[in-house]
CSV table of C-alpha atoms in Angstrom, one decimal:
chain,number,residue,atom,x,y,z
R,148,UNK,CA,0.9,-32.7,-38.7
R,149,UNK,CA,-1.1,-29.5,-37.7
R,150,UNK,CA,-2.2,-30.1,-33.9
R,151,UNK,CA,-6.3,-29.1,-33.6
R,152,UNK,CA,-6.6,-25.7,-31.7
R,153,UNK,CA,-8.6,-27.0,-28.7
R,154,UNK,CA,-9.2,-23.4,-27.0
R,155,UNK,CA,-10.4,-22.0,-30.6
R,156,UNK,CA,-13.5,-24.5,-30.8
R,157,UNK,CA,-16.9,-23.7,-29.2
R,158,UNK,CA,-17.8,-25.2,-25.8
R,159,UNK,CA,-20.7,-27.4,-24.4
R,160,UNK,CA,-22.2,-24.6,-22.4
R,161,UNK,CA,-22.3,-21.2,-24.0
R,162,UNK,CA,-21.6,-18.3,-21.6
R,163,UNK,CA,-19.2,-15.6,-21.1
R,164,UNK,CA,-16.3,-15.9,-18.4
R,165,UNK,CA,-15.3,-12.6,-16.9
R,166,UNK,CA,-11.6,-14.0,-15.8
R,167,UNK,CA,-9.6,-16.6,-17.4
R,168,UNK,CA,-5.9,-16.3,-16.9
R,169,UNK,CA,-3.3,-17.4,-14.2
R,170,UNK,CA,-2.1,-16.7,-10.7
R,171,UNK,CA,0.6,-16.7,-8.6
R,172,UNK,CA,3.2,-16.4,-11.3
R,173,UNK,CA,6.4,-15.5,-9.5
R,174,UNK,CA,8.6,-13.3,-11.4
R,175,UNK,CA,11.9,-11.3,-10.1
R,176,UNK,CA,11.0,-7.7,-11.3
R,177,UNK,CA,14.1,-5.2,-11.7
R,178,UNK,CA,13.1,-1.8,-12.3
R,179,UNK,CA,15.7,1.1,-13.3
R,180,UNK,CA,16.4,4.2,-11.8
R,181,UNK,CA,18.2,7.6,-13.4
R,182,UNK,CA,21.1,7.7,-11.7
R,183,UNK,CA,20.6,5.1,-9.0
R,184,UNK,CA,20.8,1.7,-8.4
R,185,UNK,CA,17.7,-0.8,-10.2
R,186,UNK,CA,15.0,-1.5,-7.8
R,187,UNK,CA,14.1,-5.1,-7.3
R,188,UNK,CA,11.0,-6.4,-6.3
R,189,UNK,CA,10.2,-10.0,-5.5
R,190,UNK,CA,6.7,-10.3,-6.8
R,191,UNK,CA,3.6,-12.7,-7.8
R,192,UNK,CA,1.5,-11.8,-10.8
R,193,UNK,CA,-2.1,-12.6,-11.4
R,194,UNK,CA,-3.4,-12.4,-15.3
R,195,UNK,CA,-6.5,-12.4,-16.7
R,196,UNK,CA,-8.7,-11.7,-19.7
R,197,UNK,CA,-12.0,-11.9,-20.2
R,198,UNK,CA,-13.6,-14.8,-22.8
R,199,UNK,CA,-16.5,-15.0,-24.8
R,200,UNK,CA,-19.0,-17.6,-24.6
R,201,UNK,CA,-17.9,-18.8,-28.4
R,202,UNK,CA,-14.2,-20.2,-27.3
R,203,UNK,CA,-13.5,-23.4,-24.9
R,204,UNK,CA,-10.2,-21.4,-23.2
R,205,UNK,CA,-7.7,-19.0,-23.6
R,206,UNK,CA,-4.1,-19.2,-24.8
R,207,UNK,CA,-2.2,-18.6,-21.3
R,208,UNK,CA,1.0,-19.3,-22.9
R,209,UNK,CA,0.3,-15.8,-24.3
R,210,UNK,CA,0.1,-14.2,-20.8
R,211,UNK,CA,3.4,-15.6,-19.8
R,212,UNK,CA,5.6,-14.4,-23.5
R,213,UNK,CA,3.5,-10.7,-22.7
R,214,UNK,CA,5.1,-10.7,-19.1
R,215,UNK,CA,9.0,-12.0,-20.2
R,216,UNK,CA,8.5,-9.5,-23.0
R,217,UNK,CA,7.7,-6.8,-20.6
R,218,UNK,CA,9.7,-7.1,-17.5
R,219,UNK,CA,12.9,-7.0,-20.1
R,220,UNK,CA,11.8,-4.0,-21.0
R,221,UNK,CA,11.6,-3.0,-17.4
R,222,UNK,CA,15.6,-4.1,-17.3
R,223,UNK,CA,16.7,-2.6,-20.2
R,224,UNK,CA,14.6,1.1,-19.0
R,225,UNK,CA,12.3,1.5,-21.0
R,226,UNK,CA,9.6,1.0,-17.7
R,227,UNK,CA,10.7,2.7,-14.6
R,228,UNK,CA,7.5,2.5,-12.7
R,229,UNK,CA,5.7,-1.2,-11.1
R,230,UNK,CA,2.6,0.3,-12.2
R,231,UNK,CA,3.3,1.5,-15.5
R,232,UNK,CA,4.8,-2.4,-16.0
R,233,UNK,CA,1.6,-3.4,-15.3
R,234,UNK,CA,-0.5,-1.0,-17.6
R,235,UNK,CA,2.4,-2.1,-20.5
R,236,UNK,CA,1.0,-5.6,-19.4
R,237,UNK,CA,-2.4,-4.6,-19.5
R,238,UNK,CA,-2.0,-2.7,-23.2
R,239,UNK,CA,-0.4,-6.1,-25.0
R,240,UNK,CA,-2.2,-8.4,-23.6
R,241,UNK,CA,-5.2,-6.9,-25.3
R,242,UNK,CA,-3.2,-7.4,-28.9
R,243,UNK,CA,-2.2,-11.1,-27.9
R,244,UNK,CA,-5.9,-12.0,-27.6
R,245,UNK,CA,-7.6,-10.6,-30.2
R,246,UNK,CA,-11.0,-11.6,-28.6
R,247,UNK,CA,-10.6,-10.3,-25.1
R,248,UNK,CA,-12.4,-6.9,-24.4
R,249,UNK,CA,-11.1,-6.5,-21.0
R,250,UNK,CA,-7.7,-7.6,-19.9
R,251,UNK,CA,-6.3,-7.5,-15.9
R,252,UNK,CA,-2.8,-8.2,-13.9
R,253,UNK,CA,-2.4,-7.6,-10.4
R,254,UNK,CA,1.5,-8.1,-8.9
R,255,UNK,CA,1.9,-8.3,-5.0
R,256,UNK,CA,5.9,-7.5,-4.3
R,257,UNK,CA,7.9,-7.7,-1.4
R,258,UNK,CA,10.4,-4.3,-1.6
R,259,UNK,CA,13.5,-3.8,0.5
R,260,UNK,CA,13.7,-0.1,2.1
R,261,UNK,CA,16.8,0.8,3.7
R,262,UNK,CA,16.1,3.3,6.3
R,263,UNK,CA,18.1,5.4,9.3
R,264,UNK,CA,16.9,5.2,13.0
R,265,UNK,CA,16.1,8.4,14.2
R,266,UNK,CA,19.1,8.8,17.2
R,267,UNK,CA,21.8,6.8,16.8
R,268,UNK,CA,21.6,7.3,12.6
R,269,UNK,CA,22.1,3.3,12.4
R,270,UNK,CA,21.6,1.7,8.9
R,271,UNK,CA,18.4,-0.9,8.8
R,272,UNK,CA,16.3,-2.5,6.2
R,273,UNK,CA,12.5,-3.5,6.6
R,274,UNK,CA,10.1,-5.0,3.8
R,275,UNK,CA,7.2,-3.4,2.8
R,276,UNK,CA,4.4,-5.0,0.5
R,277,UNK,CA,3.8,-3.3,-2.2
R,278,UNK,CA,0.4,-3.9,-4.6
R,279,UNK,CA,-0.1,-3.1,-8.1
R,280,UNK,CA,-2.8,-3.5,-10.8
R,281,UNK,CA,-3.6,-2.4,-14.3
R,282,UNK,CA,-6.9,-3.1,-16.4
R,283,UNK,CA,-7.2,-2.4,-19.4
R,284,UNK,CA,-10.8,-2.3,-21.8
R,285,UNK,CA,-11.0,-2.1,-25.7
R,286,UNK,CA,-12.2,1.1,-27.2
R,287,UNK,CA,-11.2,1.3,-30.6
R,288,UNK,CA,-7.4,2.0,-31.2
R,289,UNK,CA,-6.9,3.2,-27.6
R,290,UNK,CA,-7.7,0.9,-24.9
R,291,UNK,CA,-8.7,2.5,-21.8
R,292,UNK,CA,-6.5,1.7,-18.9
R,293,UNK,CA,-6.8,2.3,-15.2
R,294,UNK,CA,-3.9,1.5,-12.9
R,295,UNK,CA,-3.1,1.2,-9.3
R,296,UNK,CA,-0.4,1.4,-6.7
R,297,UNK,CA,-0.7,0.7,-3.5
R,298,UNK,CA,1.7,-0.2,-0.3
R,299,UNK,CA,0.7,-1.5,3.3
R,300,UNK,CA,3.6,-0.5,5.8
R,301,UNK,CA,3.8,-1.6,9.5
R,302,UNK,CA,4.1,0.8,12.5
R,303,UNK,CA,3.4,1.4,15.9
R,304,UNK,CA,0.0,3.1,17.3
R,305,UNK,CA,-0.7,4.0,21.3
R,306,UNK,CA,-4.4,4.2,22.4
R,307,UNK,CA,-5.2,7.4,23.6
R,308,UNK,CA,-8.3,6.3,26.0
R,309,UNK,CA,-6.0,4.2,28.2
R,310,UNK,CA,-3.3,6.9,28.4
R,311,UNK,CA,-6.4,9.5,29.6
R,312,UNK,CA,-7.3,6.9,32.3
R,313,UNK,CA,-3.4,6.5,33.4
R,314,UNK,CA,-3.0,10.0,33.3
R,315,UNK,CA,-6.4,10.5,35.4
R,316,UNK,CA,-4.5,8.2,38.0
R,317,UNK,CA,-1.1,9.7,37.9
R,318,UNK,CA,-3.1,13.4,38.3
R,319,UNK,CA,-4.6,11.6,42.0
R,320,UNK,CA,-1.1,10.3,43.3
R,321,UNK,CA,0.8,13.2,42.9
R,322,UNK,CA,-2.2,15.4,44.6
R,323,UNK,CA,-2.0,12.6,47.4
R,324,UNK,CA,1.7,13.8,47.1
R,325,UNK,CA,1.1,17.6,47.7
R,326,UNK,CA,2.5,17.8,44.4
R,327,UNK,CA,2.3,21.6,43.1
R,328,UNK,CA,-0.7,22.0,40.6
R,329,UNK,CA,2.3,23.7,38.5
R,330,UNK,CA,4.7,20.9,38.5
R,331,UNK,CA,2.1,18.5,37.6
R,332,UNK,CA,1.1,20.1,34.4
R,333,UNK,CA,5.2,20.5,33.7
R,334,UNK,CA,5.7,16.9,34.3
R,335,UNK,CA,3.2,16.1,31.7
R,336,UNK,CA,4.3,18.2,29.5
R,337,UNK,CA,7.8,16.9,29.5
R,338,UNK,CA,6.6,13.1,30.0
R,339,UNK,CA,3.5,11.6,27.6
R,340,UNK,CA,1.7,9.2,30.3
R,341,UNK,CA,1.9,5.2,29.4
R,342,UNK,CA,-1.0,3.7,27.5
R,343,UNK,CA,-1.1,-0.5,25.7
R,344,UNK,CA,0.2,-0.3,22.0
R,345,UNK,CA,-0.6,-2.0,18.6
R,346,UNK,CA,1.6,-2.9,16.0
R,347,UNK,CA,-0.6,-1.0,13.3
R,348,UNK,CA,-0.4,-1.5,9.2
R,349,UNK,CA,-1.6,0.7,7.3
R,350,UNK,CA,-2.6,0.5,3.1
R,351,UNK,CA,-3.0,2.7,1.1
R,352,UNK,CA,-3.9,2.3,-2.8
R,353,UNK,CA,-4.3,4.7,-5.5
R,354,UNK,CA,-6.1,4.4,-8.7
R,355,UNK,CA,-5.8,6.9,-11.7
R,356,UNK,CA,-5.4,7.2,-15.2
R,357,UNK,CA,-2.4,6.1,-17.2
R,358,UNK,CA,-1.3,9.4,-17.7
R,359,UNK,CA,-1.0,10.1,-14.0
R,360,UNK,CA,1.7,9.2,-11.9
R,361,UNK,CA,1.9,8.1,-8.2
R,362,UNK,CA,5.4,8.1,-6.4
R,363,UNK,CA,5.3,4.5,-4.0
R,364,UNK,CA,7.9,6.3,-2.1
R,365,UNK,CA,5.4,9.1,-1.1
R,366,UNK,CA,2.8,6.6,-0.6
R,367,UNK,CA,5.2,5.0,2.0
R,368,UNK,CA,6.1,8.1,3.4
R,369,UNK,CA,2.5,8.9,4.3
R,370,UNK,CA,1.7,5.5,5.5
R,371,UNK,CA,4.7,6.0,7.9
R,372,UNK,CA,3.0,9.4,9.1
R,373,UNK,CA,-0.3,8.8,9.7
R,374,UNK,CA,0.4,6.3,13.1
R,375,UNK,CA,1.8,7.4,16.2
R,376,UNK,CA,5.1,6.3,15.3
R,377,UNK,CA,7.5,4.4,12.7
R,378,UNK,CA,9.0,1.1,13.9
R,379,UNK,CA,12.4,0.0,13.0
R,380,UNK,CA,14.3,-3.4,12.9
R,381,UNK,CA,17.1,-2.4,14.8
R,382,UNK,CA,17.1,0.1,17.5
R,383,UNK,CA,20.1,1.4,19.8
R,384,UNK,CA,18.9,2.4,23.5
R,385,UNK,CA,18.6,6.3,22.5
R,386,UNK,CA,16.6,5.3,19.0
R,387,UNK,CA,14.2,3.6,21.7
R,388,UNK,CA,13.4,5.8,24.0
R,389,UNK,CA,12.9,8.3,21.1
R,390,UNK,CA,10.2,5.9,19.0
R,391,UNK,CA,8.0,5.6,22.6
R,392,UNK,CA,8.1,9.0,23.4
R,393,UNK,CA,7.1,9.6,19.9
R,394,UNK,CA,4.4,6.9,20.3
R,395,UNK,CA,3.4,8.1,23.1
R,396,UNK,CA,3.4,12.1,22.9
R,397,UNK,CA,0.7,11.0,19.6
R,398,UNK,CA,-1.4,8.6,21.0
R,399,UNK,CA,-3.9,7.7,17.8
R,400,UNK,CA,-7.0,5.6,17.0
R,401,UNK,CA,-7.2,3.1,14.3
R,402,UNK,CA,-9.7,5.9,12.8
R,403,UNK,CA,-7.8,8.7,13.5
R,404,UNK,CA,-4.9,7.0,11.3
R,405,UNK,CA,-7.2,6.5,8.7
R,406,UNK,CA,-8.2,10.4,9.2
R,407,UNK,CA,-4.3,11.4,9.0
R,408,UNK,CA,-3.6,9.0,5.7
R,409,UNK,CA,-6.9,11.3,4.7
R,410,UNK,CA,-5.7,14.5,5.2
R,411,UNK,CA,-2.1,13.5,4.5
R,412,UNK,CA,-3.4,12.2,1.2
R,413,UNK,CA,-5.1,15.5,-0.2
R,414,UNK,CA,-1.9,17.3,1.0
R,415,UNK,CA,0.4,15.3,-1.1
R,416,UNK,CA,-1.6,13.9,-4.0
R,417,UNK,CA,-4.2,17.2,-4.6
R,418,UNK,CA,-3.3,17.6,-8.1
R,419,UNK,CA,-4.3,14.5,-9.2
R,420,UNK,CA,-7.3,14.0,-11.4
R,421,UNK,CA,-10.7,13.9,-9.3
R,422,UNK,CA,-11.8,10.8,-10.4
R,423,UNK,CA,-8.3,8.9,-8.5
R,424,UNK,CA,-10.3,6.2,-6.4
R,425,UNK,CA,-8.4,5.9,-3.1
R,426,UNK,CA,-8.8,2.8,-0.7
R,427,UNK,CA,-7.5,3.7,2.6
R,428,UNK,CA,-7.4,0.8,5.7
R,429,UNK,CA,-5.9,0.5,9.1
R,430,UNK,CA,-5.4,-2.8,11.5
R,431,UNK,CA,-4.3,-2.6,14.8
R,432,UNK,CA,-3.0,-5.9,16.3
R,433,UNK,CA,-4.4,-5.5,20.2
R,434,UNK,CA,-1.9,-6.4,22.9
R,435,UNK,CA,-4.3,-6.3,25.6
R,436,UNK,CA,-7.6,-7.8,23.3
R,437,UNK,CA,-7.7,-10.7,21.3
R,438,UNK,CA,-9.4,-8.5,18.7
R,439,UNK,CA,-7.9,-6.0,16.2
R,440,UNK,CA,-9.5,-3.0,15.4
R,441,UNK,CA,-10.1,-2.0,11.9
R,442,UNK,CA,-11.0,1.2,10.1
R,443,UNK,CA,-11.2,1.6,6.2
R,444,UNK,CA,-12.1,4.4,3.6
R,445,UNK,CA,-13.1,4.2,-0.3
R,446,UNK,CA,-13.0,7.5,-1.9
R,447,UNK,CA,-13.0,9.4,-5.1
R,448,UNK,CA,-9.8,12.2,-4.3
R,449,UNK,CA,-12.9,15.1,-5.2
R,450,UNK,CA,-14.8,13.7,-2.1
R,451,UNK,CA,-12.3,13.7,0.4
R,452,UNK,CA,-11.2,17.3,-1.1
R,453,UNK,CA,-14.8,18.4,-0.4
R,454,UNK,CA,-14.9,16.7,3.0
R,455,UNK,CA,-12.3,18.4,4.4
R,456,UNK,CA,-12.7,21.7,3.1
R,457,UNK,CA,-16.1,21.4,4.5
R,458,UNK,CA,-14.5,21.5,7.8
């Protein structure tokens, strides 16, 4: 006996639902690589389409066969990019549910990078999050899709008002000293002054067409260069001493890493298309405040191109 098709029938109250889907599926993505080993990211989806006022629910089984389907694909390489899984997503979800005009899946990963400390040229691993999202709307035979990459990454900022007011000090001891006015400037030349730090994390997120393409690993790499200095997980005595001079020879605001990832942005992604929408955002975890500061940015890529031309 046929079962009734509950979702099919029309509901009580009328009205259009802009998301219907599911969340927090957990998935182990594997992504190939020319050449190199697959990446593998552990990662939570959220899925959605949109659902006209005429139907009582969507079929979700769909959203979970479209996924399977997809992250196969993803093994066997015929998806080599986290985002462009997510557009692939975005594309047949539309043709699973005929009625949707607007499908959406966002994936939150954790990814593995193995990195080298700067002195000592010790192996490590840290995680960073990495954010992806694909929505895609119904125009005819070709859907238009917009897709996004993004990645937060953890590092180390020194405040640059507190290491004014220590050197300030410093400056009045040595003078008390008869310290030469010459061998005071060469000492702080050869020696950044101390200052209170912040474990900083930085995100940045890029949004462009389907056609463009975003390396995460640049993303990351810009991230990592737009605070005062990269952290690591393990650290010999001379990789130490070489992160907090770094730190503290490029003492930075929370806005002036926002600024950096700015200018750091244009410089590495110019040739994208104007229209990329870019979300930029730095926290700073105080150690001397129970606060943490905060500094964002939205932008098209055009604006900030402008901006800092302007200058």
């Amino acid at each position: 006996m046929d079962l009734p098709d509950v979702q099919s029938t029309c509901p009580d109250v009328r009205i259009n639902l802009t998301r219907v889907g599911v969340k927090n599926v957990k998935k182990l993505v594997e992504v190939s690589r020319p050449d190199k080993r697959p990446v593998v990211f552990i990662s939570n989806f959220d899925v959605y389409v949109d659902l006209p006022g005429s139907l009582k629910g969507a079929n979700l089984s769909r959203n979970f066969e479209v996924i399977d389907e997809v992250l196969q694909e993803a093994i066997d390489g015929k998806v080599s990019e986290i985002e462009e899984l997510c557009s692939v997503v975005a594309r047949k979800l539309l043709d699973h549910h005929e009625y949707a005009e607007r499908t959406e899946i966002q994936m939150r990963s954790e990814f593995m990078v193995r990195r080298e400390t700067p002195v000592s040229k010790t192996w490590c691993h840290e995680v960073v999050k990495v954010y992806a999202r694909a929505v895609a709307k119904r125009n005819g035979e070709h859907p238009i899709i917009r897709k996004s990459i993004g990645a937060e990454v953890t590092g180390m900022t020194a405040c640059p008002c507190a290491q004014d007011i220590m050197k300030d000090h410093a400056i009045h001891v040595m003078q008390d000293l008869k310290v030469e006015p010459e061998k005071i400037d060469a000492f702080f030349e050869q020696v950044p002054m101390a200052t209170h730090n912040q474990r900083g994390r930085g995100f940045l997120c890029i949004e462009t067409d389907d056609d463009s393409h975003v390396s995460l690993e640049a993303i990351i790499n810009v991230l990592k260069a737009s605070m005062s200095a990269s952290i690591f997980e393990l650290l010999k005595r001379g990789d130490e001493n070489y992160v907090v001079m770094q730190a503290h020879s490029n003492a930075r605001f929370v806005e002036d890493c926002v600024r950096e990832m700015a200018r750091r942005v244009v410089q590495e992604f110019g040739d994208l298309p104007g229209d990329s929408a870019l979300l930029l955002r730095q926290t700073n975890e105080e150690s001397i405040h129970q606060h943490d500061a905060y500094a964002e940015r939205k932008a098209t890529l055009a604006e900030l191109i402008c901006e800092l031309n302007a200058d």
